[in-house]
mmCIF file of C-alpha atoms in Angstrom:
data_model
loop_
_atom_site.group_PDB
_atom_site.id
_atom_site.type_symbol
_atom_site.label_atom_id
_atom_site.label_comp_id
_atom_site.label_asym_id
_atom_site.label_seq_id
_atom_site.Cartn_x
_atom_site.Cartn_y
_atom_site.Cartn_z
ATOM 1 C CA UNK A 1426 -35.233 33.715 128.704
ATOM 2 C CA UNK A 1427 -37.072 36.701 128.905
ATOM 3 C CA UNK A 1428 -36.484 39.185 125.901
ATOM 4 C CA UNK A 1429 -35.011 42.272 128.137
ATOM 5 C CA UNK A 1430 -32.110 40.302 129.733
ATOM 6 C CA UNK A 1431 -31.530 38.685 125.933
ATOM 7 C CA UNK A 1432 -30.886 42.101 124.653
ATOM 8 C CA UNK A 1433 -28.853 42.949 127.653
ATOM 9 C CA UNK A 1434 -26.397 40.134 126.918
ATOM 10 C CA UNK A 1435 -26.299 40.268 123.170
ATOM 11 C CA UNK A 1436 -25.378 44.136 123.661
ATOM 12 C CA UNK A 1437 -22.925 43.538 125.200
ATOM 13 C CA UNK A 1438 -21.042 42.887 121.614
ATOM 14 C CA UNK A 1439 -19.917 45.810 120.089
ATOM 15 C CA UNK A 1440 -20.802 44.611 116.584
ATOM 16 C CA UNK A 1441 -24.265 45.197 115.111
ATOM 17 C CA UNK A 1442 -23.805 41.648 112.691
ATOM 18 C CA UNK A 1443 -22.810 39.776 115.567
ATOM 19 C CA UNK A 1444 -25.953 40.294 117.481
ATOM 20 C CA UNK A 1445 -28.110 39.567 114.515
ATOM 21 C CA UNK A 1446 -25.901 36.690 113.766
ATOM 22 C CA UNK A 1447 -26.305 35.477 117.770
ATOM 23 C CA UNK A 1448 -30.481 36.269 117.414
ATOM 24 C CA UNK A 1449 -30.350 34.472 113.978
ATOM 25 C CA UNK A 1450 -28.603 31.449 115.999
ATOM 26 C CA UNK A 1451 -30.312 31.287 119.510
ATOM 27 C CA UNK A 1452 -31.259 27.578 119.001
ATOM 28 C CA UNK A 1453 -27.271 27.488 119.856
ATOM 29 C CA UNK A 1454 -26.346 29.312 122.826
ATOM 30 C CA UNK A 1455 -27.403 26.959 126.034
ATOM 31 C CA UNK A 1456 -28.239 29.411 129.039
ATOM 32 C CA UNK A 1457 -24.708 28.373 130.345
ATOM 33 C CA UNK A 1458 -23.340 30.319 127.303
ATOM 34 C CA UNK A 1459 -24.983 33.210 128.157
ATOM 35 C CA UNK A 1460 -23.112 33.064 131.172
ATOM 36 C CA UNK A 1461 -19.646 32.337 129.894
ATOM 37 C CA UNK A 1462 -20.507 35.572 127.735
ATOM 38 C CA UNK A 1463 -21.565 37.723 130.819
ATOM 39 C CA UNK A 1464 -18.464 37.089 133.004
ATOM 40 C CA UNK A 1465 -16.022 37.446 129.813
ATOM 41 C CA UNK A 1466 -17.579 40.909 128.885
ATOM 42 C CA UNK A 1467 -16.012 44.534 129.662
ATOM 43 C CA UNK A 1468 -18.120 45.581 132.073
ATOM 44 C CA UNK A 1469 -18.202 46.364 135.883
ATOM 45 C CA UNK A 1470 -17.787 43.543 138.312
ATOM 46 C CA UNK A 1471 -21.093 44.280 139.813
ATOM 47 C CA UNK A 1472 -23.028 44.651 136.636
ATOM 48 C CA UNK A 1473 -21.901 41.074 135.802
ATOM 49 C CA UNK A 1474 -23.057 39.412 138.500
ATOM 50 C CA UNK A 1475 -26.821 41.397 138.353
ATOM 51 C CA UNK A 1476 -26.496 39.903 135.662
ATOM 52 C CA UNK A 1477 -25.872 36.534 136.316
ATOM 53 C CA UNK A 1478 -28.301 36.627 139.375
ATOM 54 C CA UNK A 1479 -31.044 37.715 136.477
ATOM 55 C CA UNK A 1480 -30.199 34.956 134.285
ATOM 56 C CA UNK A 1481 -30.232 32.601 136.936
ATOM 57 C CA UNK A 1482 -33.728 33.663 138.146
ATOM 58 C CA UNK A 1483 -34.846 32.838 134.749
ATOM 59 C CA UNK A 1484 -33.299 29.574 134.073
ATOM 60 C CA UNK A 1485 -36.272 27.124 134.670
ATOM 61 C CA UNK A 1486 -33.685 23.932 133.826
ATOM 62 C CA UNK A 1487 -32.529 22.348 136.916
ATOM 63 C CA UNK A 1488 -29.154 21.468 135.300
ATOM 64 C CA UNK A 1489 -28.740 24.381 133.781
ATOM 65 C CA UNK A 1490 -29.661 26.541 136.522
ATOM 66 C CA UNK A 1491 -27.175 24.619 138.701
ATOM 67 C CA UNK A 1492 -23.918 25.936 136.204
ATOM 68 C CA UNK A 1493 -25.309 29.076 136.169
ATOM 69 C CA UNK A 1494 -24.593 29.289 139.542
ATOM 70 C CA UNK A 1495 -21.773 29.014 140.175
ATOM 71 C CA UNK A 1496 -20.983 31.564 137.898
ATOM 72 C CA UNK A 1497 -22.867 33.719 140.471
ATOM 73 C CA UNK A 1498 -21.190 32.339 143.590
ATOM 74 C CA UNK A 1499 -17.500 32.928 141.308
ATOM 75 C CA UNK A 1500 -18.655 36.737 141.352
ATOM 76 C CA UNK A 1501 -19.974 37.123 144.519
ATOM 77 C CA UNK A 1502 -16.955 35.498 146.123
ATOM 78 C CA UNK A 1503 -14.700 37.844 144.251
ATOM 79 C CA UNK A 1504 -17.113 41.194 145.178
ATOM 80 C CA UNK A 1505 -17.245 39.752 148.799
ATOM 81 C CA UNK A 1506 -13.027 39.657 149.365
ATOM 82 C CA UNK A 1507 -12.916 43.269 147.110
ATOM 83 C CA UNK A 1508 -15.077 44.602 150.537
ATOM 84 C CA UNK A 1509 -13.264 43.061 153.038
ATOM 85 C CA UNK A 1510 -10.127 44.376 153.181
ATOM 86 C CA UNK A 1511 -9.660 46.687 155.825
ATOM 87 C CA UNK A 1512 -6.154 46.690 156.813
ATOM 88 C CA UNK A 1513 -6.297 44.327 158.907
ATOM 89 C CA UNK A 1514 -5.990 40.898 157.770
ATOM 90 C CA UNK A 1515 -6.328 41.807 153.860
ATOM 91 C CA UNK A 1516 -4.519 44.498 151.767
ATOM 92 C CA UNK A 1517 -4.235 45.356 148.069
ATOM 93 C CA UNK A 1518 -1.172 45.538 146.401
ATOM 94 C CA UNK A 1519 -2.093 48.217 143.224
ATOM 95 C CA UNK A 1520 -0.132 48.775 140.184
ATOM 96 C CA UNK A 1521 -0.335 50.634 137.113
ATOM 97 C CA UNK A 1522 0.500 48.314 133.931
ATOM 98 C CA UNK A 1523 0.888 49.642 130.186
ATOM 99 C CA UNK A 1524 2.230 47.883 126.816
ATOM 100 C CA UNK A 1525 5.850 47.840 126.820
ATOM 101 C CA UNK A 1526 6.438 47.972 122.698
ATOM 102 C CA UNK A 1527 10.003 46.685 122.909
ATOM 103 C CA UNK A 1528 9.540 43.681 124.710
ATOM 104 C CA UNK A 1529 6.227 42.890 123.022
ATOM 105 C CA UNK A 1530 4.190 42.380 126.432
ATOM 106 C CA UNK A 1531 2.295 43.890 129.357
ATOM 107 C CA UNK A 1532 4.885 45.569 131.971
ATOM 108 C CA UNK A 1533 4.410 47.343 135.526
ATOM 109 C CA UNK A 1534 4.248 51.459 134.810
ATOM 110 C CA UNK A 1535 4.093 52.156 138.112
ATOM 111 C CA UNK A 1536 3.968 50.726 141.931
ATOM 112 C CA UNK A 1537 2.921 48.279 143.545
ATOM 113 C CA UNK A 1538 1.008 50.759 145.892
ATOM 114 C CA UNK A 1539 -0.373 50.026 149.279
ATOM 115 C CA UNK A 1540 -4.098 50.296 150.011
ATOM 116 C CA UNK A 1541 -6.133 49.207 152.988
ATOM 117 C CA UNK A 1542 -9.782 49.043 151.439
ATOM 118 C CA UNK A 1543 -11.299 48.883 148.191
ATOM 119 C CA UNK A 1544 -11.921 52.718 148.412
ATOM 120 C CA UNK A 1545 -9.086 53.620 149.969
ATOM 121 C CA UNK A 1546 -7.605 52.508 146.122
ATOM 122 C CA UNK A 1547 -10.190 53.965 143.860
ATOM 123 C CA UNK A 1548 -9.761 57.201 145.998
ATOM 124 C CA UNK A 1549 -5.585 56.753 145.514
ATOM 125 C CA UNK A 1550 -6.580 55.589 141.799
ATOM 126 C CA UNK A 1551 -8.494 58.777 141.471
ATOM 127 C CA UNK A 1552 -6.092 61.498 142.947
ATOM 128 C CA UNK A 1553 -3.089 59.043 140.765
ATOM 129 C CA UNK A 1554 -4.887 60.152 137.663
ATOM 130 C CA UNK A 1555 -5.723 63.092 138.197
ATOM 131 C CA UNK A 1556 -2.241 64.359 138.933
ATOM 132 C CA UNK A 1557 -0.692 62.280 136.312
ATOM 133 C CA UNK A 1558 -3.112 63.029 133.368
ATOM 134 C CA UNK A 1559 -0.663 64.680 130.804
ATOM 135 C CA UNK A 1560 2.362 63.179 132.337
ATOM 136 C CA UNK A 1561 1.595 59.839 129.961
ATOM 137 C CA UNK A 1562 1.191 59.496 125.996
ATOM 138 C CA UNK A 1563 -2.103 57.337 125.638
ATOM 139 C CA UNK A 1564 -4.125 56.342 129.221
ATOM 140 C CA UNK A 1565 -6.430 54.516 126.680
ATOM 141 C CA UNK A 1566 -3.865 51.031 126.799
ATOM 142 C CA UNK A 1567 -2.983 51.518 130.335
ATOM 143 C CA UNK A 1568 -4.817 49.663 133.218
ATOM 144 C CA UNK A 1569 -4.760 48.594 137.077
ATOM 145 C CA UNK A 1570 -3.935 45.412 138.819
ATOM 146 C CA UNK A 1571 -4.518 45.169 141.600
ATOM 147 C CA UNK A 1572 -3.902 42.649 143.726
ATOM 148 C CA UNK A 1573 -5.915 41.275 146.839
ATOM 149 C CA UNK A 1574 -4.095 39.805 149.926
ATOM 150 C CA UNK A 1575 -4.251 37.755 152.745
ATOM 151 C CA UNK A 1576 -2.361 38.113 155.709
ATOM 152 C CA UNK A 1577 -3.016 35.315 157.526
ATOM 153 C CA UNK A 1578 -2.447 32.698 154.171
ATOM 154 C CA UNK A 1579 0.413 30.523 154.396
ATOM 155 C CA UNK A 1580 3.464 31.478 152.289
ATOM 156 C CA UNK A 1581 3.963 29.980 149.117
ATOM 157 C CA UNK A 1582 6.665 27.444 148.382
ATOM 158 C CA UNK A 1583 8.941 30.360 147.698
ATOM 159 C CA UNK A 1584 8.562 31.768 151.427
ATOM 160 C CA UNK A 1585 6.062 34.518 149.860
ATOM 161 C CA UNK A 1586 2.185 35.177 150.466
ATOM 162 C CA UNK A 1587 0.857 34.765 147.069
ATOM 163 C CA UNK A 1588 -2.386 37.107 145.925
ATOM 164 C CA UNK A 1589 -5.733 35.804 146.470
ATOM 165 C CA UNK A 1590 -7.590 37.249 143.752
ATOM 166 C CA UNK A 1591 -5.601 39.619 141.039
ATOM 167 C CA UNK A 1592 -8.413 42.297 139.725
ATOM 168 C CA UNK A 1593 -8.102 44.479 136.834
ATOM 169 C CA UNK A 1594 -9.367 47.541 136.620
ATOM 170 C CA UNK A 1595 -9.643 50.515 133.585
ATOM 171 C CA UNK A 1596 -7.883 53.478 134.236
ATOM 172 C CA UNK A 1597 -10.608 55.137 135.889
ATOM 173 C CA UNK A 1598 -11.019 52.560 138.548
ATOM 174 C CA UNK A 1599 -13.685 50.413 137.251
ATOM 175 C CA UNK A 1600 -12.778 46.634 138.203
ATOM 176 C CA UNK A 1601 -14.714 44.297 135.149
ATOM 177 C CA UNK A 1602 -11.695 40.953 135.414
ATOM 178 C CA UNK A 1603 -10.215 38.942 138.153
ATOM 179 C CA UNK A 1604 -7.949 36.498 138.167
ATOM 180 C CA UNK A 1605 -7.594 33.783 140.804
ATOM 181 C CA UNK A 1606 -3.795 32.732 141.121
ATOM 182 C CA UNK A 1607 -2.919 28.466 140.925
ATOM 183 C CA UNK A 1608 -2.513 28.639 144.998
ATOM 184 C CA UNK A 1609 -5.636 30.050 145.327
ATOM 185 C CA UNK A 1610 -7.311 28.404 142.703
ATOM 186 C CA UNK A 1611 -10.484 25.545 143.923
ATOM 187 C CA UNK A 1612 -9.715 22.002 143.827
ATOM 188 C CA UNK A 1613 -12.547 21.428 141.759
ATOM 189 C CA UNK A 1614 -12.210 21.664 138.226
ATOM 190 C CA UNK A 1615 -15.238 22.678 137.158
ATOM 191 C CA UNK A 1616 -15.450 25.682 140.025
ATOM 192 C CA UNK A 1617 -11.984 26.637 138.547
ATOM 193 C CA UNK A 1618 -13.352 26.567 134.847
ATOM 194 C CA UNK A 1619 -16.042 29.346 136.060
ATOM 195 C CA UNK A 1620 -13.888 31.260 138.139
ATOM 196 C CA UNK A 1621 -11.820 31.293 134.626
ATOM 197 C CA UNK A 1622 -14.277 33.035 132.871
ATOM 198 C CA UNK A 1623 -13.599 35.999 134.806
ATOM 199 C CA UNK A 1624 -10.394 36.872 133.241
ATOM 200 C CA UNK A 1625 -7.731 34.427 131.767
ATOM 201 C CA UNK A 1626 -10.328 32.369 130.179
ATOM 202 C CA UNK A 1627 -12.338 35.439 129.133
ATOM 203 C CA UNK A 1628 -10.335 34.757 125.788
ATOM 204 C CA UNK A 1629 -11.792 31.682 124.611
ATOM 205 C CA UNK A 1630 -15.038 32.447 124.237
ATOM 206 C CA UNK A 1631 -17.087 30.050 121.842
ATOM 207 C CA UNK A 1632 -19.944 32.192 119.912
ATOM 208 C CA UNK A 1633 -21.046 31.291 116.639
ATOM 209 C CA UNK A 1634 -20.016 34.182 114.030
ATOM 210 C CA UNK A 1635 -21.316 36.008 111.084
ATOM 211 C CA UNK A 1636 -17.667 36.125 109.235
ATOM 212 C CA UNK A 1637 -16.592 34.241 106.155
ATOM 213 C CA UNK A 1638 -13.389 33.799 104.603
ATOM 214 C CA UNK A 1639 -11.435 36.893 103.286
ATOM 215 C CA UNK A 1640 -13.457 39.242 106.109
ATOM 216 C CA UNK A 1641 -10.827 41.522 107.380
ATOM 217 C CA UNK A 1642 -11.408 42.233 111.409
ATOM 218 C CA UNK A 1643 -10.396 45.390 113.530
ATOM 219 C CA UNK A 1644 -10.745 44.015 117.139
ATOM 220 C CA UNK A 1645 -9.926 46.867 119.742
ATOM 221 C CA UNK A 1646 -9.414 45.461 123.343
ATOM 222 C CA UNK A 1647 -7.727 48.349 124.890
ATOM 223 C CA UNK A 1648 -6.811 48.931 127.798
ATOM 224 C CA UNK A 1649 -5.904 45.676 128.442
ATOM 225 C CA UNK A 1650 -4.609 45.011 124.856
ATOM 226 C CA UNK A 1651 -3.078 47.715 122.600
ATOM 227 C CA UNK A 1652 -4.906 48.449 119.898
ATOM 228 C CA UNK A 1653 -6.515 48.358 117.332
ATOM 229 C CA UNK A 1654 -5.399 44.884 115.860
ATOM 230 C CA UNK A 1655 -6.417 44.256 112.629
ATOM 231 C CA UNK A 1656 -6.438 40.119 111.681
ATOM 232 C CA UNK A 1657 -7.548 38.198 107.854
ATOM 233 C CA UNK A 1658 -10.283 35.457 108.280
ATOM 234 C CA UNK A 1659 -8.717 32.787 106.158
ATOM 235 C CA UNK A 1660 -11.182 29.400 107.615
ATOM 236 C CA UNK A 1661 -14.209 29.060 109.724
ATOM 237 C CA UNK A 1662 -16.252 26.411 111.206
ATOM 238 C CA UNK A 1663 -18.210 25.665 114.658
ATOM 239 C CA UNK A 1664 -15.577 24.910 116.726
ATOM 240 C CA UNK A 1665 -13.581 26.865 119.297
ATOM 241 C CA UNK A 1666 -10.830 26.482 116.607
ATOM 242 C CA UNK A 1667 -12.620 26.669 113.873
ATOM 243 C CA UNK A 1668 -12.534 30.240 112.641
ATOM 244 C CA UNK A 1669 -8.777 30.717 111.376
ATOM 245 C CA UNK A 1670 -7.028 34.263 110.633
ATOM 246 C CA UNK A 1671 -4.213 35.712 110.034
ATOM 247 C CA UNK A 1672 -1.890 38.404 111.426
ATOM 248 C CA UNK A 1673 1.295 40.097 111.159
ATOM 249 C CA UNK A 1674 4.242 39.770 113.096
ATOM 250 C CA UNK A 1675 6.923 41.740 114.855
ATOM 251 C CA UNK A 1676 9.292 40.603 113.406
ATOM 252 C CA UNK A 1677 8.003 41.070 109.431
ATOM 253 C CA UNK A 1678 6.417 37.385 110.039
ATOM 254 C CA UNK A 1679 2.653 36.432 109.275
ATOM 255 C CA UNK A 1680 1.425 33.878 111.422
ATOM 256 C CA UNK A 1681 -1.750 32.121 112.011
ATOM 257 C CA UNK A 1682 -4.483 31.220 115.063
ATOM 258 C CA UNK A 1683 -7.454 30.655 116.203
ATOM 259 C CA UNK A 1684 -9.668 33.963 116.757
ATOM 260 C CA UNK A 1685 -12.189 32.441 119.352
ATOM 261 C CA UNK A 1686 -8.734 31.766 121.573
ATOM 262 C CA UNK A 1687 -7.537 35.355 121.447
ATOM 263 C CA UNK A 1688 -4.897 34.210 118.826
ATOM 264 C CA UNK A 1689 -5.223 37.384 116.721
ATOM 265 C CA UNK A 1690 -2.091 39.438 116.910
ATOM 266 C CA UNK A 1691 1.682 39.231 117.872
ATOM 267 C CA UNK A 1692 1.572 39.888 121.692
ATOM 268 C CA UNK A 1693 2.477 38.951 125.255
ATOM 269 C CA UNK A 1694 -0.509 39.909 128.167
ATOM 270 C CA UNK A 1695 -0.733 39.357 131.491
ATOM 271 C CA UNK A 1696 -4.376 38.956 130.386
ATOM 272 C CA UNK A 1697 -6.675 39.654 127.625
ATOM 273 C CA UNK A 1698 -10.080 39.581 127.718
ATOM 274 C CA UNK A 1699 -12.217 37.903 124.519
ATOM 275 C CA UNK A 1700 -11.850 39.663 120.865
ATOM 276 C CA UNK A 1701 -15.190 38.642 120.562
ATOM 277 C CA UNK A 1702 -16.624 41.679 122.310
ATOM 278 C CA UNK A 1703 -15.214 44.179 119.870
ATOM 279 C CA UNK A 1704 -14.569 42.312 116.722
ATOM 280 C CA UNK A 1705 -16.365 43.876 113.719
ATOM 281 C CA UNK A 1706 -15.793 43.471 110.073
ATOM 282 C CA UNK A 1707 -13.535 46.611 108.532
ATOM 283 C CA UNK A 1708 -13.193 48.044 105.253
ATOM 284 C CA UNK A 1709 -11.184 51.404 106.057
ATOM 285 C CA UNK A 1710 -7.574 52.403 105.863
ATOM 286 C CA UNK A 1711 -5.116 49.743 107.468
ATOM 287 C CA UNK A 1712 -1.497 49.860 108.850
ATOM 288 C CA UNK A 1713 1.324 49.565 106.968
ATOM 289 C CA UNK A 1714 1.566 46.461 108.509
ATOM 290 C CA UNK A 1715 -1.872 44.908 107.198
ATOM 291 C CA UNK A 1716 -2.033 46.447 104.132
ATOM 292 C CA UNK A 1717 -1.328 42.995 102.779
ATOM 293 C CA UNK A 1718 -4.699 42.137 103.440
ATOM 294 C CA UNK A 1719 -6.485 44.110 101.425
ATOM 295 C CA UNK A 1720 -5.430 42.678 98.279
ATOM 296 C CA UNK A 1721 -5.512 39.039 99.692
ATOM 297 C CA UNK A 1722 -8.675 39.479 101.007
ATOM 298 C CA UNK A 1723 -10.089 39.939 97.734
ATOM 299 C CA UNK A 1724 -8.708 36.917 96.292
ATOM 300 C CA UNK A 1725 -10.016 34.270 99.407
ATOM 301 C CA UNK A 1726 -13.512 35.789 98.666
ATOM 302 C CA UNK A 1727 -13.230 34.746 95.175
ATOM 303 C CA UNK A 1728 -11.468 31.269 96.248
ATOM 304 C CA UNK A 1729 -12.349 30.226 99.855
ATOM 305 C CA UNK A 1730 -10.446 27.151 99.619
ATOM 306 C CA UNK A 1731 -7.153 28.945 99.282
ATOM 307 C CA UNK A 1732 -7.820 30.042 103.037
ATOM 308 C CA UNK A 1733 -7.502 26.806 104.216
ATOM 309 C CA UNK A 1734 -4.827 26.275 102.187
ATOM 310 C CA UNK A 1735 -2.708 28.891 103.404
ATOM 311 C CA UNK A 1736 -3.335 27.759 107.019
ATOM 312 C CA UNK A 1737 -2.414 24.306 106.321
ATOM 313 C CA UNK A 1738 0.858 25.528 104.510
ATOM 314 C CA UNK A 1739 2.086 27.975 106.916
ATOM 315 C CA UNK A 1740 3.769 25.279 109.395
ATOM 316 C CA UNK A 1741 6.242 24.799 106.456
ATOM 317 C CA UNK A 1742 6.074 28.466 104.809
ATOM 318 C CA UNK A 1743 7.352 30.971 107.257
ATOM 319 C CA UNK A 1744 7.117 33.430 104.614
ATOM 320 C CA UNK A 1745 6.690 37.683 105.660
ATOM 321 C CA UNK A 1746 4.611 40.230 105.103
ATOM 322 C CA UNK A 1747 6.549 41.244 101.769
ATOM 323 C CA UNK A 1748 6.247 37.875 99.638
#
């Protein structure tokens, strides 16, 4: 891989000490991880898949090469249906979502709203923020859905057409996930697995890390996920499961859960793209909520064992943030 696209991919992290920890550990990352990390990153639909046509270019493994694209043909399938609605046969269904604090998950804000073309919304999407701007507390954890139809699809078992593709977009417009729904989804498992990586598998991202036991993270995925989220490294190892934290709880619970899987805080999503991306090691002020970390952070950096401990205890602890 050529040196440019490298740094293109590994900026896409938002941590300086991930990078170096990714440069540090290139030996690794197989040129199908580079694509996993391309699809599941916050950026534009179309940058990903220049992107992905770059690092398939590149790839001079046949086998390799051959994963690679179908991460390509995933994204240009998806670009491909956003441009061919027209009214006709396809139609978006758009709605604004937010974080709806009592219930703990993601919620509809406003719509669904009817749009015949791709710009047809992002001109609606436009105008809908522009006359709404003050009229909400924090645009910065609010985002779009919007969902891509088919007219001429069979109904699903229910007697309803069910979406084709389900994109989501910042509030400004800018698609970067989309989701394929299970009666749209390809027979093939491993086409599915790709497709995936595009938004509800964005989460489980497998990168190997720079943090050690005790490491207090602030991981800010908004707008799809409120934030910032604060979570205590309390185990790693090389495995998608491997690097363990812990987190507070609505209800005055700690719990634990894997990082790599998006397990990092107390919420429901309709989808939530990898922590990975911003994850970064914090020192600062935290929340009244985390302040418990601090002082136990100190004491798994002296003991990392008691880490692991704690993780294999907690099934029969329970306890809350005040023990």
């Amino acid at each position: 891989m050529n040196a440019f696209l490298q740094n293109a991919i590994f900026g896409l992290f938002d941590s300086t000490e991930i990078i170096n920890h990714l440069r540090s550990n290139q030996e690794r990352l197989q040129p199908t991880v580079y694509a996993e990390i391309i699809a599941g990153a916050p950026i534009s639909l179309d940058k990903k898949l220049r992107l992905l046509k770059c690092l398939e270019s590149t790839t001079k493994d046949e086998a390799n090469k051959s994963v690679i694209s179908e991460y390509v043909r995933c994204a240009e399938h998806a670009v491909e249906a956003l441009h061919a609605a027209d009214g006709s046969r396809f139609i978006f269904h758009v709605s604004l979502m937010y974080f709806d604090p009592e219930d703990g998950c993601a919620d509809h804000c406003d719509g669904p709203f009817p749009a015949v073309s791709l710009n047809k919304a992002k001109q609606a999407i436009a105008i809908y923020r522009a006359k709404n701007d003050t009229d909400f507390d924090d645009w910065s954890e609010m985002y779009w859905a919007i969902e891509l139809y088919d007219l001429a699809a069979e109904p699903a078992y229910d007697g309803f057409l069910q979406p084709r593709y389900v994109f989501f977009a910042t509030a400004d417009g800018e698609i970067e996930f989309f989701s394929t729904p299970k009666t749209a989804q390809s027979h093939r498992v491993s086409s599915q697995r790709k497709a995936n990586a595009f938004g509800p598998g964005s989460e489980h991202l497998d990168i190997p890390l720079p943090f050690v036991p005790g490491d207090i993270l602030r991981i800010d995925n908004r707008p799809f996920v409120p934030g910032p989220a604060y979570c205590l490294i309390t185990q790693t190892g090389t495995d998608c499961c491997g690097v363990q934290c812990m987190y507070p709880c609505r209800d005055g619970h700690i719990r634990f859960g894997a990082l790599k899987h998006g397990d990092f805080f107390d919420r429901s999503f309709v989808f939530q793209p990898s922590p990975l991306f911003s994850a970064r090691r914090y020192v600062g002020e935290l929340p009244d909520d985390c302040k418990f970390m601090k002082k136990l952070s100190d004491t798994i950096r002296s003991s990392p064992e008691l880490g692991k401990t704690l993780n294999n205890l907690w099934p029969h602890l329970g306890f809350s943030i005040e023990a």
